[in-house]
mmCIF file of C-alpha atoms in Angstrom:
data_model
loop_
_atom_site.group_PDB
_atom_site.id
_atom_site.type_symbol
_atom_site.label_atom_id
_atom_site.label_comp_id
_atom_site.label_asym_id
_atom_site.label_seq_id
_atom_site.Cartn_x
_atom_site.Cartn_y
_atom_site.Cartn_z
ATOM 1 C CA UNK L 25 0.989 15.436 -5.356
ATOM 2 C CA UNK L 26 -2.576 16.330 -5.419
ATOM 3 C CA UNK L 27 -5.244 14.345 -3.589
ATOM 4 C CA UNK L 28 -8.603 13.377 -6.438
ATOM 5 C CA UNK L 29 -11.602 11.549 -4.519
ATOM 6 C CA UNK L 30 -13.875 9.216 -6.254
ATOM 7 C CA UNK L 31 -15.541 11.697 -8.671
ATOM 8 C CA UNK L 32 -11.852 13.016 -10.008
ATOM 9 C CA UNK L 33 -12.225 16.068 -8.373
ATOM 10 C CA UNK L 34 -8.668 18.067 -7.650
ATOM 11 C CA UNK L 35 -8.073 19.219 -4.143
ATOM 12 C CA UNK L 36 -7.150 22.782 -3.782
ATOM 13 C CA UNK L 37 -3.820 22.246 -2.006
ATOM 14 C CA UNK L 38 -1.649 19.705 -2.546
ATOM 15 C CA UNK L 39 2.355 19.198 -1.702
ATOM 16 C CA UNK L 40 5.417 18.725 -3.482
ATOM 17 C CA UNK L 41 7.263 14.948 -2.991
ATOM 18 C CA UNK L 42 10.639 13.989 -2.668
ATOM 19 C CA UNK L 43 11.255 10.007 -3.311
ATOM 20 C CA UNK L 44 13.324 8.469 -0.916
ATOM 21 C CA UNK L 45 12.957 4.727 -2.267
ATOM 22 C CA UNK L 46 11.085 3.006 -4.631
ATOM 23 C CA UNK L 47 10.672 -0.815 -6.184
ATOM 24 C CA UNK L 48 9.493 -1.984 -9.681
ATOM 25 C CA UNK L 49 8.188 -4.512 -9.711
ATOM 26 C CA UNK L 50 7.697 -7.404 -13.103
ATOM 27 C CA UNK L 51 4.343 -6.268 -13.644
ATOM 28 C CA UNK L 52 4.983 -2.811 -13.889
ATOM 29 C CA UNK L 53 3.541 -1.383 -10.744
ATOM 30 C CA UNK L 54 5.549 0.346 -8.043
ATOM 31 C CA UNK L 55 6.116 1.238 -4.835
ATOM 32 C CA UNK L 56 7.538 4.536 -3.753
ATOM 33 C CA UNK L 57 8.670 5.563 -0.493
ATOM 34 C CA UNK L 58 8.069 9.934 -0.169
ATOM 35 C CA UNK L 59 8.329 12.631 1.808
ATOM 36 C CA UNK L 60 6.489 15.841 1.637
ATOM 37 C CA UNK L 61 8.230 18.843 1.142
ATOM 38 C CA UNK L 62 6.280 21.868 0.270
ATOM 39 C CA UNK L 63 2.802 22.720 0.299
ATOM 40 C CA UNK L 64 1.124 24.520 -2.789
ATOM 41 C CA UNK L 65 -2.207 25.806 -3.941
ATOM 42 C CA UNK L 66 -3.554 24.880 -6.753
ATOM 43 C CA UNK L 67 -4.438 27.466 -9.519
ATOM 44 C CA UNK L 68 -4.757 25.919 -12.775
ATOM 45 C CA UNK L 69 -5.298 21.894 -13.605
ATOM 46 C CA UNK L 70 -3.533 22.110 -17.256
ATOM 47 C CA UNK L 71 -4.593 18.832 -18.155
ATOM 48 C CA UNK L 72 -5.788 15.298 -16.650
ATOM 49 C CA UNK L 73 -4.250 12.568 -18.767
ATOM 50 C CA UNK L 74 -2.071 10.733 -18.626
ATOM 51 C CA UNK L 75 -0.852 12.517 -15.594
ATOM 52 C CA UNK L 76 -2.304 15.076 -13.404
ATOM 53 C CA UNK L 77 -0.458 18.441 -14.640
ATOM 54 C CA UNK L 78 -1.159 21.832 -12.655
ATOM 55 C CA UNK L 79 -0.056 25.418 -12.505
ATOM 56 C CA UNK L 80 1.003 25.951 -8.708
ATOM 57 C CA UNK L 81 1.956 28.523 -6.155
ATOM 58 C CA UNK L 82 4.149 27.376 -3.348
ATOM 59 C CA UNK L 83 2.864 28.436 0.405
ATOM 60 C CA UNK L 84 4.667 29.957 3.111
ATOM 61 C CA UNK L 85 4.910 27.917 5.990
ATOM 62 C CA UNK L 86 4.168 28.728 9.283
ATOM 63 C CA UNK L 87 7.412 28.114 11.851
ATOM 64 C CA UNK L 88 5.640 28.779 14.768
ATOM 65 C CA UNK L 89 8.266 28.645 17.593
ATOM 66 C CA UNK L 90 6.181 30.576 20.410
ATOM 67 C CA UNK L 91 6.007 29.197 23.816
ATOM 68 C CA UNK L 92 2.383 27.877 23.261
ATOM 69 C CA UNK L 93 3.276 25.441 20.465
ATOM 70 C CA UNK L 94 6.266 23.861 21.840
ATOM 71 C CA UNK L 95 3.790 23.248 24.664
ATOM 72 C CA UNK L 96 0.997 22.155 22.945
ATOM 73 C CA UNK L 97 3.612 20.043 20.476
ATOM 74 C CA UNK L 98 4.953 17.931 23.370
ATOM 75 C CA UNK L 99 1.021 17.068 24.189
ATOM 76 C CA UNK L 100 0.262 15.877 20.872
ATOM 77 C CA UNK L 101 3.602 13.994 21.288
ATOM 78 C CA UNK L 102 2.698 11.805 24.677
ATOM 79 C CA UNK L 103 -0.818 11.375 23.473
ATOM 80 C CA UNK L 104 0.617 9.693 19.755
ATOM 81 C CA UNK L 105 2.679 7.999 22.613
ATOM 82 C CA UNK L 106 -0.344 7.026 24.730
ATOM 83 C CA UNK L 107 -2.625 5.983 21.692
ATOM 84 C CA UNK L 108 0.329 3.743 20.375
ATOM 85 C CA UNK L 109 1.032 1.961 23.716
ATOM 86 C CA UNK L 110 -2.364 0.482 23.991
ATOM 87 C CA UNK L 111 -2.689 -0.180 19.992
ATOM 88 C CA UNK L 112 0.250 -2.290 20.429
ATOM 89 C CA UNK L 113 -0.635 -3.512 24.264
ATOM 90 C CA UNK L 114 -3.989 -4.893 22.683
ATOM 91 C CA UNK L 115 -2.287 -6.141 19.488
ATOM 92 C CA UNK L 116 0.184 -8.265 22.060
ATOM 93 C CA UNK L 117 -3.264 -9.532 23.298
ATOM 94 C CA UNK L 118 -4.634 -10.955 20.318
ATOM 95 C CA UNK L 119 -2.196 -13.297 19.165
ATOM 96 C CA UNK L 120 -1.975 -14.765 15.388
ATOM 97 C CA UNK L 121 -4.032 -17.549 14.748
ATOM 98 C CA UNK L 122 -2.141 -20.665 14.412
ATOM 99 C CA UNK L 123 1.156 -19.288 15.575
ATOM 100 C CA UNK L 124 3.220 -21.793 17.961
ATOM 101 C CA UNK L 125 4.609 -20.662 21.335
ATOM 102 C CA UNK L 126 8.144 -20.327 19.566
ATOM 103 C CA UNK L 127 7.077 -18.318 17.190
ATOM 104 C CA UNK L 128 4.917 -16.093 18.909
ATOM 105 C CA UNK L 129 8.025 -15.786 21.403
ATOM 106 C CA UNK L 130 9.944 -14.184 18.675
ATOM 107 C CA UNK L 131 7.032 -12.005 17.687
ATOM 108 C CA UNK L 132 6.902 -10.407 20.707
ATOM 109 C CA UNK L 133 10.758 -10.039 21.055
ATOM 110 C CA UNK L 134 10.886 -8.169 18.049
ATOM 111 C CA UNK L 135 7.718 -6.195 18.672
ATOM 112 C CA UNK L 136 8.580 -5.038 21.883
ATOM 113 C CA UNK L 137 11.950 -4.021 19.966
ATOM 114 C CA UNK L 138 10.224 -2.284 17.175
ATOM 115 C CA UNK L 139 7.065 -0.531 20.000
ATOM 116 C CA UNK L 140 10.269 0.926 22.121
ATOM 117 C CA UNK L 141 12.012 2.230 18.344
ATOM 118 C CA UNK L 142 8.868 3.702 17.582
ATOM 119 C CA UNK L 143 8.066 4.967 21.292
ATOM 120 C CA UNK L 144 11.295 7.099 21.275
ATOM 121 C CA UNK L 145 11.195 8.084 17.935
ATOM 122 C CA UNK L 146 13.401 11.210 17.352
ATOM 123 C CA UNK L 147 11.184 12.839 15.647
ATOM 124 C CA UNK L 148 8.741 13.020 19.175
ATOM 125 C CA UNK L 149 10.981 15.144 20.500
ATOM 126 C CA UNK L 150 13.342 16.588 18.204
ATOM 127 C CA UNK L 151 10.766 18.324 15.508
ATOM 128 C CA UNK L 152 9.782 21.989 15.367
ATOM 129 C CA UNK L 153 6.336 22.329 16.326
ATOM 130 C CA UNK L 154 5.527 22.554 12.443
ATOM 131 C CA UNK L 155 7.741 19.535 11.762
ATOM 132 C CA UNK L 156 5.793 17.608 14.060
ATOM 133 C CA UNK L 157 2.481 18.430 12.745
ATOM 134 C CA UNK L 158 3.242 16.975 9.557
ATOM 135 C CA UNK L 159 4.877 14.070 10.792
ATOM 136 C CA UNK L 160 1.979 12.909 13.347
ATOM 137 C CA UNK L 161 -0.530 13.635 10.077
ATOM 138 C CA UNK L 162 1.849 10.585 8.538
ATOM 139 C CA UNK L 163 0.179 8.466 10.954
ATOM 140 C CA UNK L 164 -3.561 9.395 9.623
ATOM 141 C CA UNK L 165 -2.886 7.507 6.423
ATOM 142 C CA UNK L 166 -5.330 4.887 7.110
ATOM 143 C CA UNK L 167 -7.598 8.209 6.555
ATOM 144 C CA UNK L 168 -6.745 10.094 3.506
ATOM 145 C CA UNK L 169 -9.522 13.174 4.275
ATOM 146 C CA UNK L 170 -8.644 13.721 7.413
ATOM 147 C CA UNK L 171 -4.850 13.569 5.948
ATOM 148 C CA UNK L 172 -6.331 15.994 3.686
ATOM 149 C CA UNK L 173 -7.742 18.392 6.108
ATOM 150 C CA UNK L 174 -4.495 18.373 8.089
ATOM 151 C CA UNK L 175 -2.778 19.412 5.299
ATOM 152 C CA UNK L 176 -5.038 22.322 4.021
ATOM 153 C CA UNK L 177 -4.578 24.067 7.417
ATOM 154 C CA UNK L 178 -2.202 26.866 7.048
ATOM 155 C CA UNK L 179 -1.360 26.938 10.599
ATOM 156 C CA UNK L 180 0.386 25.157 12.887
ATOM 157 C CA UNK L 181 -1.384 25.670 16.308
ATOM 158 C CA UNK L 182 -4.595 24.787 14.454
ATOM 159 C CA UNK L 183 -3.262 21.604 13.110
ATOM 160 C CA UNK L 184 -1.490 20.584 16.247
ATOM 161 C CA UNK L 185 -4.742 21.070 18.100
ATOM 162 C CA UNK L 186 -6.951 19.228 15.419
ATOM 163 C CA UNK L 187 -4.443 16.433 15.589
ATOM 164 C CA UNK L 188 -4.961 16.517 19.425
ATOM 165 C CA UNK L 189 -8.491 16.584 19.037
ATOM 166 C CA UNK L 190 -8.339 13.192 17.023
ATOM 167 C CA UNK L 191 -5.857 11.602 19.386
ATOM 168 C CA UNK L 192 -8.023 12.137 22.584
ATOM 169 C CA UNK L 193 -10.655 10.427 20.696
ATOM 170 C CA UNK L 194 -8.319 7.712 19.479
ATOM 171 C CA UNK L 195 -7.615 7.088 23.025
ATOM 172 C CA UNK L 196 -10.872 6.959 24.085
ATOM 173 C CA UNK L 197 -11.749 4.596 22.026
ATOM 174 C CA UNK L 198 -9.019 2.542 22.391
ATOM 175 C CA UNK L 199 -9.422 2.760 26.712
ATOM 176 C CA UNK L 200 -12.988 1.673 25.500
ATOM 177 C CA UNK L 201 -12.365 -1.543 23.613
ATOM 178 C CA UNK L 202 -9.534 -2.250 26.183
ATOM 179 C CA UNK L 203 -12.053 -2.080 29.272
ATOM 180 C CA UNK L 204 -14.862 -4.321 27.096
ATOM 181 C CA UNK L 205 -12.121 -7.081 26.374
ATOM 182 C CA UNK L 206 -11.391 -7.117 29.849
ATOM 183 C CA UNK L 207 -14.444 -7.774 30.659
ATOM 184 C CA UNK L 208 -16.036 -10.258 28.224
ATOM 185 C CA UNK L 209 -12.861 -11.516 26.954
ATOM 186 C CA UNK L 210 -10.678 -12.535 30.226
ATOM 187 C CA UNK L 211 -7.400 -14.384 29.549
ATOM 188 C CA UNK L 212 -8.037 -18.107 29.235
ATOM 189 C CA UNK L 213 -7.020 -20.732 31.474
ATOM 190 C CA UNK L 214 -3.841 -22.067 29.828
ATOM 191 C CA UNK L 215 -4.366 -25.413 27.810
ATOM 192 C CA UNK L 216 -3.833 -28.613 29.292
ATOM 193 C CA UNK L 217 -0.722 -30.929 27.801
ATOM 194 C CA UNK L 218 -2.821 -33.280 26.317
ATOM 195 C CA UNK L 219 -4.100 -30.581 24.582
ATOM 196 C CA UNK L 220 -1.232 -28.753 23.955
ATOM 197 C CA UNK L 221 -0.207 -32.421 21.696
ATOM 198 C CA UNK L 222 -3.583 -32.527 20.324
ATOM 199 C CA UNK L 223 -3.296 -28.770 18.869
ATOM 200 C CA UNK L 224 0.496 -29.684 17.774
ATOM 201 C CA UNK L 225 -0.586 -32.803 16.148
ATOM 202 C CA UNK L 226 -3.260 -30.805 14.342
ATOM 203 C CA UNK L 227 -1.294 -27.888 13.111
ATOM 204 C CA UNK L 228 -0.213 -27.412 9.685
ATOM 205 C CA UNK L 229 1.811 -24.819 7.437
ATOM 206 C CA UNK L 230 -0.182 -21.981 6.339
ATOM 207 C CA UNK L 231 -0.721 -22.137 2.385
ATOM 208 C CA UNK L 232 2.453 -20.815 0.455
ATOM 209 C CA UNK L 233 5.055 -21.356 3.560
ATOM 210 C CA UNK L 234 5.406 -19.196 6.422
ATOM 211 C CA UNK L 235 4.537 -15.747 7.085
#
């Protein structure tokens, strides 16, 4: 897999895929499920159409095991931790419009099952220093450049400490938007029971059945 930006340029490095899962759908698109496997440098796009075809070399990776990246590993591992909590802390504050208190009950229950899964993921803790780096760059996808960037960077203390670079200012802004909600956007007094029938009375199905 090779990323190609809006003007159909080819990236230089790229990385070989294995599928775990996909689904076809009726209308002929589909939805894979991958993991990256090796990277690879470009050296020759054969052709274009009707799929991207290159001639590639494979690159060596770097297994950094030193003292230094273990250390600096298990940072980038409690700030992904830190930057999640407060994602999901002011998710949990902005409930879905419309939801009823049942429903919103069950949410949470099964959020606060899936934050803790996701808290104490193996792979925090478990991964080689290298390992890691790629896996934390999984959580960039939002941002296919910086993805990019991650990827093109042939060693692992430099992507570990570009990833912790971008975490600290993750956090930051996160801490940020926290502190303004707390102050202009206090919790509400909690409704009334008239109103509490009122809004009941008044709420209806969203379009197509429920989520």
């Amino acid at each position: 897999m090779c990323f190609v930006d809006d003007m159909g340029r080819v990236a230089g490095i790229g990385t070989t895929l294995e599928i775990k899962h996909f689904i076809m759908e009726s209308s002929g698109r589909m939805y894979v499920t991958n993991k990256g496997i090796e990277r690879f440098r470009v050296r020759n796009v054969v052709r274009k159409l009707p799929v991207l075809v290159c001639d590639v070399e494979v690159l060596p990776e770097d297994d950094d095991q030193s003292d230094e990246a273990k250390a600096l590993a298990a940072q980038v591992a409690d700030l992904f931790r830190n930057v999640l909590r407060l994602h999901l802390k002011m998710s949990k504050a902005k409930p879905r419009q419309g939801a009823s208190r049942g429903s919103s009950a069950s949410s949470e229950a099964l959020n606060s099952d899936a934050e803790d899964e996701v808290l104490e993921a193996a792979e925090l803790t478990e991964l080689s220093p290298s390992q890691l780096s790629y896996w934390i760059a999984h959580a960039f996808s939002d941002n296919r450049l910086t993805q990019q960037g991650l990827l093109e960077l042939n060693k692992t203390r430099e992507r570990l400490q570009d990833e912790k670079a971008l975490l600290e200012n993750t956090l930051k802004y996160y801490s940020a938007a926290a502190a303004l909600e707390g102050v202009f956007g206090g919790p509400k007094s909690p409704p009334s029971e008239a109103q509490e029938a009122k809004d009941a009375s008044e709420l209806q199905p969203p379009p197509g059945g429920p989520d």
